C-alpha positions as a printed NumPy array, in Angstrom:
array([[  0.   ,   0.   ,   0.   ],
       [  1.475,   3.501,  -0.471],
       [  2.24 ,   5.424,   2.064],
       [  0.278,   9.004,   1.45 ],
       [  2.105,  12.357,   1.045],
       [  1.224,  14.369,   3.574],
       [ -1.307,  13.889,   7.011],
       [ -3.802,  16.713,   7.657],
       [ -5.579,  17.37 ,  10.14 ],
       [ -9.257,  18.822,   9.683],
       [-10.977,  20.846,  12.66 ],
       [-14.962,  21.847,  12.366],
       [-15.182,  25.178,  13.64 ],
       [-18.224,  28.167,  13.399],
       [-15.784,  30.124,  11.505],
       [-12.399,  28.547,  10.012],
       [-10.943,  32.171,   9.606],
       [-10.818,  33.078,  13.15 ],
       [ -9.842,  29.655,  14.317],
       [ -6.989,  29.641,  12.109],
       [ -5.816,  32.559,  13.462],
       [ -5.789,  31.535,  17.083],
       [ -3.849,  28.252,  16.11 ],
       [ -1.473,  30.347,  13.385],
       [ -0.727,  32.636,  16.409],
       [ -0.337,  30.083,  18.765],
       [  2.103,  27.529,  17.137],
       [  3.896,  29.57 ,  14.274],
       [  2.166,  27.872,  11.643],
       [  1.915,  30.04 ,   8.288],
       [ -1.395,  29.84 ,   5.917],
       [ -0.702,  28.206,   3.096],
       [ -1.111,  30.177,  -0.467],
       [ -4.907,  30.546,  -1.363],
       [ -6.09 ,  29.173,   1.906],
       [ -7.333,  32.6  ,   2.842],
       [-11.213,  31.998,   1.828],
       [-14.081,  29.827,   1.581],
       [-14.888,  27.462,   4.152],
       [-11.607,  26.008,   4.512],
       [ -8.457,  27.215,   5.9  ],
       [ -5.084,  25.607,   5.464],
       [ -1.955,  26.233,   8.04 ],
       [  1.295,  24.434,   7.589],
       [  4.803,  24.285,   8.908],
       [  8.046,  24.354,   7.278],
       [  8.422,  24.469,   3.73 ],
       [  5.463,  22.387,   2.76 ],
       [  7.609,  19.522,   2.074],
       [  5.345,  15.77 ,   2.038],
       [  7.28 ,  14.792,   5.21 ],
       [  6.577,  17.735,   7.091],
       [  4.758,  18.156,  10.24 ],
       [  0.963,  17.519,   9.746],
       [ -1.443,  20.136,   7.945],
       [ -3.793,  21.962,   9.995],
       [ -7.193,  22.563,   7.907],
       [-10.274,  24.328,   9.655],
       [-13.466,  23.792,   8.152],
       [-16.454,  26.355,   8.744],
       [-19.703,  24.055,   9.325],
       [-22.886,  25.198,  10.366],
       [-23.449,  22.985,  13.716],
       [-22.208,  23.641,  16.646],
       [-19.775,  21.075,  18.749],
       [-22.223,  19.136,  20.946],
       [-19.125,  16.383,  22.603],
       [-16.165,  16.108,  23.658],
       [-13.612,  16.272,  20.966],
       [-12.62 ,  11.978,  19.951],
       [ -9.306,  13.537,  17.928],
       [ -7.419,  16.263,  19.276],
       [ -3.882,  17.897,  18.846],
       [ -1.265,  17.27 ,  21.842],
       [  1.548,  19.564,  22.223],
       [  4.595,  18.199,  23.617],
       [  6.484,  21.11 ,  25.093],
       [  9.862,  21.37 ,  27.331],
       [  8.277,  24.344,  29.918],
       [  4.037,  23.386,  29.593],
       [  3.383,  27.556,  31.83 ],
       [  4.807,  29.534,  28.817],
       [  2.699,  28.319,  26.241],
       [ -0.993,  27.748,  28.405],
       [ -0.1  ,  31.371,  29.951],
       [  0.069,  32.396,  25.982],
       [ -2.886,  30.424,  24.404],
       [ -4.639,  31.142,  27.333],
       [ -4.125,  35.069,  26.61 ],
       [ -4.965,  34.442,  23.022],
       [ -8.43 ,  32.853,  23.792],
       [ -7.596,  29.633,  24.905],
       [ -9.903,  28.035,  28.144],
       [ -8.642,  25.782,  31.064],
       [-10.552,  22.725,  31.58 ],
       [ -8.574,  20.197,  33.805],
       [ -5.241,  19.275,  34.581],
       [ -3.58 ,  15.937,  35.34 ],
       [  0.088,  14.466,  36.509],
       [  1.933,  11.696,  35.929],
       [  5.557,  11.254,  37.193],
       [  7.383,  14.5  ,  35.839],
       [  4.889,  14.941,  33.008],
       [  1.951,  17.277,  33.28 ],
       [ -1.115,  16.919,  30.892],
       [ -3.322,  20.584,  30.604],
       [ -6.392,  20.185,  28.918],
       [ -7.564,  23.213,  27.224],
       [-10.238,  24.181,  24.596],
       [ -9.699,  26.373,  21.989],
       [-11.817,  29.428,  21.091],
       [-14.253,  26.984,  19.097],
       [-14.517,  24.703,  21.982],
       [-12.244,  22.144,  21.313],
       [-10.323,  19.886,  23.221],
       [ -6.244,  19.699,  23.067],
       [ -3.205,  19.044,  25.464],
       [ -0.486,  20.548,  26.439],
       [  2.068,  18.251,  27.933],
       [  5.309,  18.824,  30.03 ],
       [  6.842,  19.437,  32.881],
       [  6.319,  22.32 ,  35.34 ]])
C-alpha cells in the first residue's frame, strides 16, 4: 500500500478564519497560499515539504460542537506555563489538569470549543 504524502488534520469550527488565526498565532504555523477563503483554511509548517509536520485545515460548518472532541492535537512542550499562559491570553480556556511522574497533561479548549493538550513538565 502507499504510504500518502502528507497527514492533515481537519478541525470543524463556526468560523475557520478566526480559528486559524488563534492556532497560526499560537504555534507559528503560516497559511498556506490561497487558503485565505471559503470554508476552509489551510496552516502548515516548514516548507510544505510531504514529510513535514501535519497540515492543519479548519473547516467552517454550520453545527455547533455538541461532545467532547474523539481527535485532538497534543503539544509536547519542554516548559508546559509559557505556552498555556500564551494560548490562554490568546483565547484559549482551562478545563482540567492531570500528573503523571514529571509529566503534566493541561487540557484546554480552543476558542471553538475544542479539546487539546499541552504536555510537560512544570
Amino acid at each position: 500500500m502507499p504510504a500518502p504524502k502528507r497527514i492533515g488534520i481537519t478541525v470543524d469550527c463556526p468560523d475557520a478564519a478566526q480559528l486559524a488565526a488563534f492556532w497560526e498565532r499560537c504555534l507559528g504555523y503560516t497559511r498556506r497560499p490561497g487558503a485565505a477563503g471559503g470554508p476552509y483554511v489551510t496552516l502548515e509548517r516548514g516548507d510544505g515539504s510531504p514529510d513535514g509536520p501535519p497540515l492543519l485545515t479548519f473547516q467552517t460548518v454550520p453545527e455547533p460542537k455538541t461532545s467532547k472532541t474523539r481527535i485532538h492535537l497534543d503539544l509536547f512542550v519542554e516548559h508546559a506555563q509559557p505556552l498555556v499562559d500564551e494560548m490562554r491570553a490568546a483565547g484559549a480556556s482551562f478545563v482540567s489538569r492531570a500528573e503523571a511522574g514529571d509529566w503534566t497533561t493541561r487540557v484546554l479548549q480552543d476558542p471553538a470549543g475544542n479539546e487539546f493538550c499541552v504536555i510537560g513538565p512544570d
